[in-house]
Structure formats: C-alpha cells, structure tokens
XYZ file of C-alpha atoms in Angstrom:
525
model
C -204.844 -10.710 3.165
C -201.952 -7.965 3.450
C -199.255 -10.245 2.539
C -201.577 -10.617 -1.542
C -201.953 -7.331 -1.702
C -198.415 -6.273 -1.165
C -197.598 -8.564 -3.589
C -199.620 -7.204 -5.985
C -198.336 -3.977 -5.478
C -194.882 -5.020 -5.666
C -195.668 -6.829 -9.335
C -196.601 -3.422 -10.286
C -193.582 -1.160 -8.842
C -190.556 -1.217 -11.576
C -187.327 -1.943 -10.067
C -188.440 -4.470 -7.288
C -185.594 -7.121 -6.940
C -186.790 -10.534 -8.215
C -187.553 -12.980 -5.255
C -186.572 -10.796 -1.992
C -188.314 -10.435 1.137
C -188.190 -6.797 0.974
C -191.562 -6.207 -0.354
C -193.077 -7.735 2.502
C -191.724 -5.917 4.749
C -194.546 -2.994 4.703
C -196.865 -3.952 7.075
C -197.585 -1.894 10.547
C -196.638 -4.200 12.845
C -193.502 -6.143 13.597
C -195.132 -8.764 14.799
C -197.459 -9.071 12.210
C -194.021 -8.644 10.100
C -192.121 -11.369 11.866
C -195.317 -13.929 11.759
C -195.819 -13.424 8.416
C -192.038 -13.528 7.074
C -191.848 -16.524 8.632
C -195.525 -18.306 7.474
C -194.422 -16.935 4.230
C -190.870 -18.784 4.365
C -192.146 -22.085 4.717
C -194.877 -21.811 1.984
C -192.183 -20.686 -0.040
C -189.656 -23.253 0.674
C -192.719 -25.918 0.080
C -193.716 -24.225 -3.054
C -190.318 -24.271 -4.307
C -189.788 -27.866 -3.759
C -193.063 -29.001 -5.870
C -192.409 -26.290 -8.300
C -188.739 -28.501 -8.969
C -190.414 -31.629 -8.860
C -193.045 -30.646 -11.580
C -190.574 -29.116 -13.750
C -188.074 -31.907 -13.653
C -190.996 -34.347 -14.524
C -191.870 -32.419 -17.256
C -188.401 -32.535 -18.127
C -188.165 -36.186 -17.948
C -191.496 -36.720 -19.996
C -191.030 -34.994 -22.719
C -187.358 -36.509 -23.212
C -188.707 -39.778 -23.785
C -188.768 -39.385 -27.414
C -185.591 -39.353 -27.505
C -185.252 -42.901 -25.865
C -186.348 -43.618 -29.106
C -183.377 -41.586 -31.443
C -180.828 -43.092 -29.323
C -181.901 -47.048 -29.385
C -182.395 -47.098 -33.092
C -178.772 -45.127 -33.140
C -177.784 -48.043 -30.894
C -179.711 -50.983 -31.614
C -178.378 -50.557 -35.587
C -175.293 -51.110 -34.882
C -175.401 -54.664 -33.707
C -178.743 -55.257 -35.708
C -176.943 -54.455 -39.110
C -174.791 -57.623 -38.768
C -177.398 -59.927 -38.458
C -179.707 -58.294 -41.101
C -176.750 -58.549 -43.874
C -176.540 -62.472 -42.854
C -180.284 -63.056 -43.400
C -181.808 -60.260 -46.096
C -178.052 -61.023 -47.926
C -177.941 -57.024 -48.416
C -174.471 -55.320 -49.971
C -172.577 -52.850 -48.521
C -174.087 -49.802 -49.980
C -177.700 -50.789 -48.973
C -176.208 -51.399 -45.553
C -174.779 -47.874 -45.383
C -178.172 -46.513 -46.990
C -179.983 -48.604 -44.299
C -177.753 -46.743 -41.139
C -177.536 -43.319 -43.123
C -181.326 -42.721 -44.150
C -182.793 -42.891 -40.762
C -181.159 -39.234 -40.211
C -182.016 -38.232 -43.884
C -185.088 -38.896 -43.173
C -185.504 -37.248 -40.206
C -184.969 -34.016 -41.671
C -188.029 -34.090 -43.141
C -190.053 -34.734 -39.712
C -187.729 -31.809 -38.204
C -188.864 -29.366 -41.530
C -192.640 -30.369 -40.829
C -192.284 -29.998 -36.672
C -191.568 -26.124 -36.315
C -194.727 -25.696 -38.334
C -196.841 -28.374 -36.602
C -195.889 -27.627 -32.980
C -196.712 -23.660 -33.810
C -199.977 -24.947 -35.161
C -201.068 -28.041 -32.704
C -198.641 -27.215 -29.655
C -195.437 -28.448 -28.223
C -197.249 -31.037 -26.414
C -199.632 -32.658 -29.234
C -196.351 -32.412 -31.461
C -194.427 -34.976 -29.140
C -197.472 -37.137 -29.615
C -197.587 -37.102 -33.393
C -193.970 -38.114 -33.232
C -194.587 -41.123 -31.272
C -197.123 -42.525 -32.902
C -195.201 -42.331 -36.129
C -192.303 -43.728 -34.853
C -193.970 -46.162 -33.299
C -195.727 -47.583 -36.892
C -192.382 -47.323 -38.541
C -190.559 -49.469 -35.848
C -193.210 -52.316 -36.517
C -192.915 -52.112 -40.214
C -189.435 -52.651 -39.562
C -189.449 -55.541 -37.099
C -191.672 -57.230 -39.327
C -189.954 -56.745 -42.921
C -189.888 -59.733 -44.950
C -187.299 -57.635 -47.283
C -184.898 -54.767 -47.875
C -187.278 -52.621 -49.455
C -190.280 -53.180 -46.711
C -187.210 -52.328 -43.867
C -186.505 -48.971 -45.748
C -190.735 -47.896 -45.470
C -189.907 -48.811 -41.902
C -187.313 -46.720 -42.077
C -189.086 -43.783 -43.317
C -191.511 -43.872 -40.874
C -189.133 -43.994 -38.110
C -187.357 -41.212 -39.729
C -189.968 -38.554 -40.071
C -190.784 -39.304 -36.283
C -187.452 -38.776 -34.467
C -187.717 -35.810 -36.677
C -190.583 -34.457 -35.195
C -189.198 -35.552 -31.703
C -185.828 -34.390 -31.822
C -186.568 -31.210 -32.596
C -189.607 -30.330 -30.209
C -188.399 -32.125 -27.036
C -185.660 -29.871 -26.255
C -187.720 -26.636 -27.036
C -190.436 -27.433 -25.414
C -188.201 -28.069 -21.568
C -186.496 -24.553 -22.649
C -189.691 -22.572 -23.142
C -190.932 -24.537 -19.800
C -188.209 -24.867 -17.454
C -186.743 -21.628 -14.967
C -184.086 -19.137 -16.403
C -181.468 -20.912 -13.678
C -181.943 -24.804 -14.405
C -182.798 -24.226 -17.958
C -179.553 -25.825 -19.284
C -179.083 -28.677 -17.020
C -183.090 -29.469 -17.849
C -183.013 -28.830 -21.783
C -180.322 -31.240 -21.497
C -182.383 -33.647 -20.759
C -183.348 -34.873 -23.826
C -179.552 -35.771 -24.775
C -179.927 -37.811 -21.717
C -182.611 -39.964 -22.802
C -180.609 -40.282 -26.382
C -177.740 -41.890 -24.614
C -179.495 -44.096 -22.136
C -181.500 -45.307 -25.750
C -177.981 -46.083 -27.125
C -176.714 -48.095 -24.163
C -180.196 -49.855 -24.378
C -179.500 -50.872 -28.074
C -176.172 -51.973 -27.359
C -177.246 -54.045 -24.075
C -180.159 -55.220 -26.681
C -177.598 -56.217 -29.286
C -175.941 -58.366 -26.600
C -178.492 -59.643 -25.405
C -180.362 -60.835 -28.572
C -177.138 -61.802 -30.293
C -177.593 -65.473 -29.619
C -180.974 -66.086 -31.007
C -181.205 -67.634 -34.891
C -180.230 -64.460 -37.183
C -183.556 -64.245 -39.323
C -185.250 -63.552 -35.542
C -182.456 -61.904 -33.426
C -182.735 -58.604 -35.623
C -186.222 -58.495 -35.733
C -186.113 -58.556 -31.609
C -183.962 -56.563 -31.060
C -185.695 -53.802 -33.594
C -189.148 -54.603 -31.752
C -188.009 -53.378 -28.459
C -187.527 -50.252 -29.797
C -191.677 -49.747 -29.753
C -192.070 -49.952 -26.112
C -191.198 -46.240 -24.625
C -193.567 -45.189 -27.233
C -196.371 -46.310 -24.331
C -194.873 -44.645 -21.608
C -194.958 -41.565 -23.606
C -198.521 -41.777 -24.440
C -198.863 -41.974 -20.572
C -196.999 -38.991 -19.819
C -199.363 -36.660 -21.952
C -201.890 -36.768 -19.714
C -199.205 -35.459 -17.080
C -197.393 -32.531 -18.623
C -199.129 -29.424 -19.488
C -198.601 -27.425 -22.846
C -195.893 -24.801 -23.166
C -196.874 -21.203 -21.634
C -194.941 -20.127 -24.463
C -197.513 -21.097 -27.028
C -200.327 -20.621 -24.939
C -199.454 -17.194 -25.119
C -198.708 -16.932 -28.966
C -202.124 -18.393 -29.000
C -203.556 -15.376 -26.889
C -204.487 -18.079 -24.275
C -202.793 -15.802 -21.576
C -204.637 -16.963 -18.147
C -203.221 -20.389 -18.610
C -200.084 -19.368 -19.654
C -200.362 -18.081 -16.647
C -201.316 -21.045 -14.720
C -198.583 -23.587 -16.255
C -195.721 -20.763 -15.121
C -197.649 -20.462 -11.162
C -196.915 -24.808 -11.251
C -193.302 -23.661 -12.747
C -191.695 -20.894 -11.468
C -191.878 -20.501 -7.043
C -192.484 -16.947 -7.061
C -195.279 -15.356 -7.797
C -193.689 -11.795 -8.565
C -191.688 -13.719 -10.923
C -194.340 -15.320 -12.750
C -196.122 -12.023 -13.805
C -192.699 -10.371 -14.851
C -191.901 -13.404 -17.107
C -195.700 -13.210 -18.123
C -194.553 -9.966 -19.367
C -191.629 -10.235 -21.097
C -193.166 -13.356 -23.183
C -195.743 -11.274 -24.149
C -193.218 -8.243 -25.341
C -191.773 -11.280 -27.060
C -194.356 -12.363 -28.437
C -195.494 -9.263 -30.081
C -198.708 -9.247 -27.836
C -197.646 -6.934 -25.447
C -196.463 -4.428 -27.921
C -198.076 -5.418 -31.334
C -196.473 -2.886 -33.116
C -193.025 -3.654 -32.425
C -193.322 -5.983 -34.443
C -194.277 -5.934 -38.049
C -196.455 -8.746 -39.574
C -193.698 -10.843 -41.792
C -194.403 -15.051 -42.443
C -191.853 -16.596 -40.537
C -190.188 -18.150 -43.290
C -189.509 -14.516 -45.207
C -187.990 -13.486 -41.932
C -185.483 -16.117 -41.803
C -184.922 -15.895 -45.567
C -184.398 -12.101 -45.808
C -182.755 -12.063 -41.372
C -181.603 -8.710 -39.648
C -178.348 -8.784 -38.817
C -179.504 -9.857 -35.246
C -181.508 -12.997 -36.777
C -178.600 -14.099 -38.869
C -175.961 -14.179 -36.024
C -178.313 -16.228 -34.593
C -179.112 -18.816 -37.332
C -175.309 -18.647 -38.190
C -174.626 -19.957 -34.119
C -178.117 -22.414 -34.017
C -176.883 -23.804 -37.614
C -173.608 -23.692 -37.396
C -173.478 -25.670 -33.977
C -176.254 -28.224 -35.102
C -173.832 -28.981 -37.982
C -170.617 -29.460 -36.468
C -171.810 -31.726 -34.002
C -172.711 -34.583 -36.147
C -169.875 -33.746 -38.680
C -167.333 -34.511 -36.528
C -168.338 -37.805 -36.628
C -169.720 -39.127 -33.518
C -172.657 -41.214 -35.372
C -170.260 -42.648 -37.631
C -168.430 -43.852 -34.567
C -171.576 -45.307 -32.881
C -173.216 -46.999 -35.961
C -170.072 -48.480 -36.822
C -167.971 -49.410 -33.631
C -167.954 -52.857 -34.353
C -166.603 -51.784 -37.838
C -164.106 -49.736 -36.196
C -162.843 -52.605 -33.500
C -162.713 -55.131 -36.063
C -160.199 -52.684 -37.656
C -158.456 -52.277 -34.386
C -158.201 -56.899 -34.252
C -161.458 -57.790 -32.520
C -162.843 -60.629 -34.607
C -165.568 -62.433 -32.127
C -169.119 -60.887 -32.607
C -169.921 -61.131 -28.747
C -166.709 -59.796 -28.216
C -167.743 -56.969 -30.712
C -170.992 -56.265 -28.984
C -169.467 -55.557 -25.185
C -166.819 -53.389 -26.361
C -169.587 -51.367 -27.968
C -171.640 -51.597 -24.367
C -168.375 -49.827 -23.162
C -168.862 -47.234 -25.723
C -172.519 -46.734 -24.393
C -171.793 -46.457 -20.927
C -169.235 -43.989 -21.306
C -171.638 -41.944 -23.517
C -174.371 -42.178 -21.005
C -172.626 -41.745 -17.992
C -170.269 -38.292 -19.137
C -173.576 -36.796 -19.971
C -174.374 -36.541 -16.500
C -171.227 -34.549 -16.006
C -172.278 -31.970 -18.598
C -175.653 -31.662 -16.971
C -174.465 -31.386 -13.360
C -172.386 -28.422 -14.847
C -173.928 -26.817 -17.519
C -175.649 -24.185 -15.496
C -172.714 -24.466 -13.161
C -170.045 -23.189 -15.583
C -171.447 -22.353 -18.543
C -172.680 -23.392 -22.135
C -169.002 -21.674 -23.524
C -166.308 -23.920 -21.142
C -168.525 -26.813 -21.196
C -168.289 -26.374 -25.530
C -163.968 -25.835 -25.051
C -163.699 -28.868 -23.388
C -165.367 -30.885 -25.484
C -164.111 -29.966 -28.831
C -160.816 -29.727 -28.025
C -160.916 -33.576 -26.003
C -162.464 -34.877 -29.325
C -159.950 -33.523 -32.006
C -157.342 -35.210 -29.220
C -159.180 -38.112 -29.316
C -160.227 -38.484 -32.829
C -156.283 -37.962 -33.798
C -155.592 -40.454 -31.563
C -158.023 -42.936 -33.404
C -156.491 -42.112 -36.339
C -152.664 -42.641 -35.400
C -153.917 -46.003 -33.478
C -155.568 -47.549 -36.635
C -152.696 -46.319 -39.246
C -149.743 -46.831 -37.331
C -150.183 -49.242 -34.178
C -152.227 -51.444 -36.383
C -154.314 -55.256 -34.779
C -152.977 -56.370 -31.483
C -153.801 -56.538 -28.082
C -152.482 -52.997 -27.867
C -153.951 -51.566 -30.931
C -157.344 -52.671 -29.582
C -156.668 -51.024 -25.997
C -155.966 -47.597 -27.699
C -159.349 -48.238 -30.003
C -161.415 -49.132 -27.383
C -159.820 -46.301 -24.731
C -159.970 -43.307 -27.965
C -163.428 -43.911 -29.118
C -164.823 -44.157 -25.462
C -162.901 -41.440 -24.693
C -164.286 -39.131 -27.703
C -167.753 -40.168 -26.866
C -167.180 -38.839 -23.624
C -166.229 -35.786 -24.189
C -169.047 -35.273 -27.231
C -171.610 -35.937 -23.919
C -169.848 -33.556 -21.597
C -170.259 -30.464 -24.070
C -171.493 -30.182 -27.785
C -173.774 -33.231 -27.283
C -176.059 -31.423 -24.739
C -174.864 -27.802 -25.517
C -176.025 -27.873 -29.122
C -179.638 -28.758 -28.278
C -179.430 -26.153 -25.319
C -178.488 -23.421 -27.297
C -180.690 -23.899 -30.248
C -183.568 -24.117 -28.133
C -182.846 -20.798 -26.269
C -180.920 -18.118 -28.920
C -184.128 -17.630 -31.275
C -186.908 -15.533 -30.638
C -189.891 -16.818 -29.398
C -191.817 -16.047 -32.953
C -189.510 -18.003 -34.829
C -187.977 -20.706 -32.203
C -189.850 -23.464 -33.427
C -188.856 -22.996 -37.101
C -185.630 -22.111 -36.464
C -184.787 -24.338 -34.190
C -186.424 -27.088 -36.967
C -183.683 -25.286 -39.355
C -180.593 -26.251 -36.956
C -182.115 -29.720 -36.608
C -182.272 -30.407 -40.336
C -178.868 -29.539 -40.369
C -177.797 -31.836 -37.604
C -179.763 -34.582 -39.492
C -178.467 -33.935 -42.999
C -175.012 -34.241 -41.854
C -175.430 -37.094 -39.791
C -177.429 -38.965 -42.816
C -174.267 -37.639 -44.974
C -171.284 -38.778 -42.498
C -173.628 -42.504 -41.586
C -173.594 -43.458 -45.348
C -170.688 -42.192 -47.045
C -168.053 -43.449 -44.045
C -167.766 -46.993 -45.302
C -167.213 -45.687 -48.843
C -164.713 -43.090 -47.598
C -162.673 -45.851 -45.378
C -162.599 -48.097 -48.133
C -160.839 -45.092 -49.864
C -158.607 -43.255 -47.549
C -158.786 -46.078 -44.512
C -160.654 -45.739 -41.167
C -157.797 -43.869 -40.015
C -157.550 -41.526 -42.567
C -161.468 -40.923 -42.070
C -160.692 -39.905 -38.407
C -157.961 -37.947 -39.279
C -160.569 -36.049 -41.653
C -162.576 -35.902 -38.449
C -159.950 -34.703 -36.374
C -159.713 -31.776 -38.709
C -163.058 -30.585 -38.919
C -163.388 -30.663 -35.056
C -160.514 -28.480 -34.685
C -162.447 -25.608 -36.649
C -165.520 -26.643 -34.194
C -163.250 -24.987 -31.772
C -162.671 -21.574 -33.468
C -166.542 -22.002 -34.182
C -167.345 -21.703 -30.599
C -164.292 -18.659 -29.470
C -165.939 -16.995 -32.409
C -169.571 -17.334 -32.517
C -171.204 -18.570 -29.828
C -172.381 -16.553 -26.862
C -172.511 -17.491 -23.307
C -176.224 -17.908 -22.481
C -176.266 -19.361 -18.981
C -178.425 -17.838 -16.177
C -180.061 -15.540 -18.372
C -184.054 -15.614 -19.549
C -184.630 -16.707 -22.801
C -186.318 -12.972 -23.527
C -182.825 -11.798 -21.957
C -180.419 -14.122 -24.603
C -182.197 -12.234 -27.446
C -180.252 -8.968 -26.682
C -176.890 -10.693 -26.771
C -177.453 -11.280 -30.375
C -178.302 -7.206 -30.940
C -174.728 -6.084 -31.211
C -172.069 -8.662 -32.039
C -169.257 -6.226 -30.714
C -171.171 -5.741 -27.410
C -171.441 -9.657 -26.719
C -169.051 -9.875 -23.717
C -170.069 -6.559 -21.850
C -173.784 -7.774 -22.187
C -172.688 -11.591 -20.881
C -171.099 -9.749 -17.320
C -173.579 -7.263 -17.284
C -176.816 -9.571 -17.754
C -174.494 -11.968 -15.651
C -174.350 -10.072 -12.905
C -177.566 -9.044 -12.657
C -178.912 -12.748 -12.300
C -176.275 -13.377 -9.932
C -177.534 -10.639 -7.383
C -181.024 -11.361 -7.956
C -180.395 -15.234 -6.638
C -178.424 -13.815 -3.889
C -180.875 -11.721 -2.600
C-alpha cells in the first residue's frame, strides 16, 4: 500500500522527526490523506497499547528472580532466631550465616556477565533459578550448620546470576521513555520478597522451632516455578540477538516492543553502531576484560558512577537494618518475639510500598532528584537511629522513634538509590561491555552487603548499635556528594544516547538539556 511505502521512505530520509504524522502526509489525495491518517491512528493507538502490555510483562517476568533475593533477605531475619534455638549456633556463625548469602553472590554476579553474553539474557535468568532453587532445598532440609551453609552457597551463586541479569535484560528491552520506571522493576519484586519473608516469619513463628525455620526457608522455592513458566513467554533481548548477528529477530522482538515502526529501524541502527556491527571498524577487537582493566577515560567515568553507586547503596547499611531489625528493636525495648516479627512487617511494607513512589517518578523527574532525596532522607534518618538508641534509650518512646527511623530510612532507600542504582548500571555501559560491567557494579553491591551483614553484630558489640548508625549516617552523607559529583542524569534518553554523556565529563550538563530537549520535542510531536 502507499501508507508502507512512505514509511519506508521516511526510515530512509535523515532528519525525519521520530513518531509524527508528517511523513504520511504525501499522498495525492486529501481524501485518501484524511482516510488514511485516521485508519492509521487507530492501528497506532491499538499497537501502542499491546506494545505496553508486552513490555510490562516482560518486565514483570523477568523480575521474578528477584522475589527470590528479597525473601531470603526477609525470611532470615525471623528464621535466624529459631535456627540459633535448634542447630545451638554462636553468634559469629549466625552473622556468617546472614553475611555469606551476599558473599556468595558475588561469585554468581562474576560468572553472569560472561554467561548471559554467551547463552543470552533469557537462558541466564533460567540458570539462576534453577540454582537457587537446589540451594533453597538443601537449606530447608539441613540436619546441621555446615549442610545450611552448602545451602547457602547455592542460593548465593543464584541470586548472583539473577540480580545482575534481571535488570539489564528490562533495560536493553524496554522503550527509551519507560525504561526507568520498568528497569525498576526488579527492585520491586526484591521488596515484595522481603515483606513475604517477614509475613512468613509471622506466620510460621508458632510452629515447634526445629520445623518453623525449615518452613519458612521452603517457601522460598516456590516463585522459582512461576519463573520457569514465564520463559516460554518472554523473548530474548534484541540486544544480544544482535551481538549475535541474529539481526531479523532483533528485529522482530523490537516490532512487539517499540509502537512505531520508523522507530524500530532507527534503534535497529544505532544498536548495531553500538554494537560494532554497523561500523566494525570503529571499534577495535580488545577482550572485554582488557578493556575494563586498561578503560578510556570515557569507560572509567563510567565504571567509577556503575561502581561507585552499586557500593554505596548497600554500605549505608540498609541490609544490616533488614537482617537485623529484630536485633535493632530489641535494642530500642521490644522483648516479645511476635511482637518482634510485626514491627519488622512494618518495616516491609514501608519498603515495598515507597518503591512504588520511585517508580511512578523515576521517568517523571529524573534518576538525579529521585538519588537527592533519598540520600539525604537516609543520613536524616540513620542519625536519627543513632541519637534514638544512644540517648532516648528502651521505653515506649524509644521504641516509637526505632520503629518510625528505620521505616522511615527504608523508605527513602526505595524511593531513590534502591531502584536508581540498578537503573543506572543497567543503562551507562556500552552495549559490548554492559553485561560485564554491569556484573562488576553488582559484585560490588554484594561484597559490601556480605561485609556490612557479618561484621554489624561484631561492630555493635564494639561501638553500640547506635554508634554503628552513626557510622552509617556518615558514609551516606558522602553518598550525597557521590551523586552532585558523578552521576549523570540519564532519563528519557536511549541507552546508545547515555553513552555520549560519559564522552566529556565537562560537557555533562549541556549534553543532559540538549539530548533532553530533543526527546522532549520528539514525544510532543
């Protein structure tokens, strides 16, 4: 028909506004004009409403490994009481049991930027399941210490693998202008995992303590099922597809995810400059690793951001306060376990439901605000847990304050660096060397959450629980001369687009407005 091949032609003509009418508006006849504006208007309005649908449950499905990250976060916390009672473990193999899991993990993050460039973002999710999966059985049915830690390891290496593939694979999948919102996603599905181990802690806290562990660790297996279902739903990345030189359905995946088909083949094009296909000798041949060991000054701004970022979200201690808020209330004069357990349901539900916030606005206002908000709110809050524990002491006032400070500093972890940190990692590095470096940021994250999970009890014991959030308070207040410093707005802008903000530090704000802009007028028009 006319309508194709004017669209074809407009692919082809450089300068063509992204998603306009105009280039339809060749034809000889204005009534042929009118009737076909209009056909065309409702086919687009219905291809953009399936288009959102797919994406967002591709979104959804490959968060669900992260269901699994979140309960065992959760889940521990409660589980760890009745585990000392019947195994009889000590205090240090208590803080090895919590800490490890994230140790662990690193190794499962190291392994997944190499396996997902090998077997594909999809397959990659899979791997991690499964593993997880085994290691969550081992551990529901450990007759001792040392069988929970193989457990352990197992479950480790697979929310590796998962935590670091989910959220690249919804970036490399999901539209330049719900990219954020959608690779939040996965941060989601960690929180909703940590309200289920809490609600699982309460639940199961009444049944004999050489079974109520073991429950509520068993749970923990069952979204590994409904991930295996949702494999045979999502498609690969078009990404890798294309690193793969399997271009046509690279192709297809972007027709089911982007609503215009003009877009499609410009996006086609700039993943394959990216990729080095379009252009192969833009690039020189150089093993991914030797790049990142030996970066341009453009690579190492970026692993200095994707690092940094990874890092100061878990130092600031937001797993120490989830693993141990019953620790942290007992501190504060809560004695009764059940009473324990429901103030650390409060904790969850705060945690779940502020992440909603950040991912209502993260495309809305930014990556940058989102990031000021929430590390400032935390040092507040983490100050505040401090001066409550040190000076207000037990008492029905002292636990108010606990129980209001930590809910309040998980909130404002989900409304920014939670989410952000993922977001960004998954979108600053180029497309050659996301996977790995992405994997990089996520060891990071892990190593410092391992490091902060099983030293805090040792450092309390030294300097006090509030002197260990006073510590905290500290390093989150350099988190937010981290962010004015070195992180780069990213919002709106293609993930071929964010690569050029990292070209000339000094030229970071003219090239946010400018590439800013640009996206704005395109949506307008």
């Amino acid at each position: 028909m006319g309508l194709v091949g004017v669209q074809e032609k407009g692919n082809g003509e450089v300068g063509l506004s992204i998603g306009t009418k105009n280039k339809y508006r060749r034809m000889d006849s204005e009534v042929t004009e009118d009737f076909d504006d209009g056909s065309h208007h409702h086919h687009q309005e219905k291809r953009s409403s399936s288009t959102r649908k797919y994406v967002l449950a591709c979104a959804i499905f490959a968060s669900l490994n992260s269901v699994l990250l979140g309960y065992d976060v959760g889940v521990m916390s409660g589980a760890i009481i009745f585990i000392q009672e019947d195994l009889k473990i000590t205090e240090v193999q208590e803080e090895v049991l919590i800490g490890c899991l994230s140790i662990l993990s690193l190794f499962g993050s190291l392994a997944g930027g190499r396996t997902s460039d090998i077997i594909g973002r999809k397959w990659t999710m899979a791997l991690a399941a499964i593993i997880f999966q085994t290691g969550a059985a081992t551990m529901t049915l450990a007759p001792s210490f040392e069988v929970l830690i193989i457990g352990r390891f197992l479950a480790g290496i697979g929310i590796g693998f998962g935590v670091m593939i989910a959220p690249i694979y919804i970036a490399e999948i999901s539209p330049s202008v719900t990219r954020g919102s959608l690779t939040s996603f996965p941060e989601i599905f960690i929180n909703l995992g940590i309200l289920l181990g809490y609600v699982s802690n309460f639940a199961f806290s009444g049944l004999p303590e050489h079974i109520s562990w073991r429950v509520m660790l068993g749970v923990g297996i069952l979204p590994s099922f409904f991930i295996g279902a949702a494999l045979f739903i999502i498609p690969e990345s078009p990404r890798w597809l294309v690193m793969k030189n399997r271009v046509e359905e690279a192709r297809t995946v972007l027709l089911k995810t982007i609503d215009n088909e003009a877009e499609v083949e410009e996006r086609l094009a700039e993943i394959l400059l990216a990729a080095g296909t379009g252009s192969a000798e833009k690039y020189e041949e150089k093993a991914v690793w030797r790049e990142m060991l030996s970066p341009s000054p453009t690579l190492r701004r970026m692993l200095i951001t994707g690092f940094g970022i990874q890092c100061f979200q878990q130092i600031t201690g937001i797993d120490a306060t989830v693993y141990y808020s019953p620790e942290i209330f007992q501190g504060a004069g809560i004695q009764d376990k059940s009473k324990l357990l429901a103030a650390t349901v409060a904790v969850g539900v705060s945690k779940t439901a502020f992440i909603l916030v950040a991912i209502f606005l993260i495309d809305r206002l930014g990556r940058k605000p989102l990031l000021y908000v929430s590390t400032i709110g935390m040092t507040i809050c983490l100050f505040s847990i401090g001066v409550t524990l040190t000076f207000i002491g037990q008492g029905q006032v002292g636990i108010a304050m606990a129980i209001l400070f930590v809910c309040s500093n998980v909130a404002f972890f989900s409304v920014g660096i939670g989410p952000v940190c993922w977001v960004l990692t998954s979108e600053i590095f180029p497309l050659r060397l996301r996977a790995q470096a992405a994997a990089l940021g996520a060891v990071g994250n892990r190593v410092c959450s391992g490091l902060v999970a099983m030293s805090f009890l040792s450092v309390t014991r030294a300097i006090s629980v509030g002197g260990t959030f006073f510590v905290f308070s500290g390093i989150s207040a350099i988190s937010v001369l981290f962010v004015y410093a070195l992180v780069p707005e990213t919002k709106g802008k293609s993930l071929e687009q964010i690569e050029l903000l990292f070209k000339d530090e000094h030229e970071w704000q003219g090239s946010e407005v400018e590439l800013g802009d640009v996206v704005h007028l395109v949506q307008k028009q």
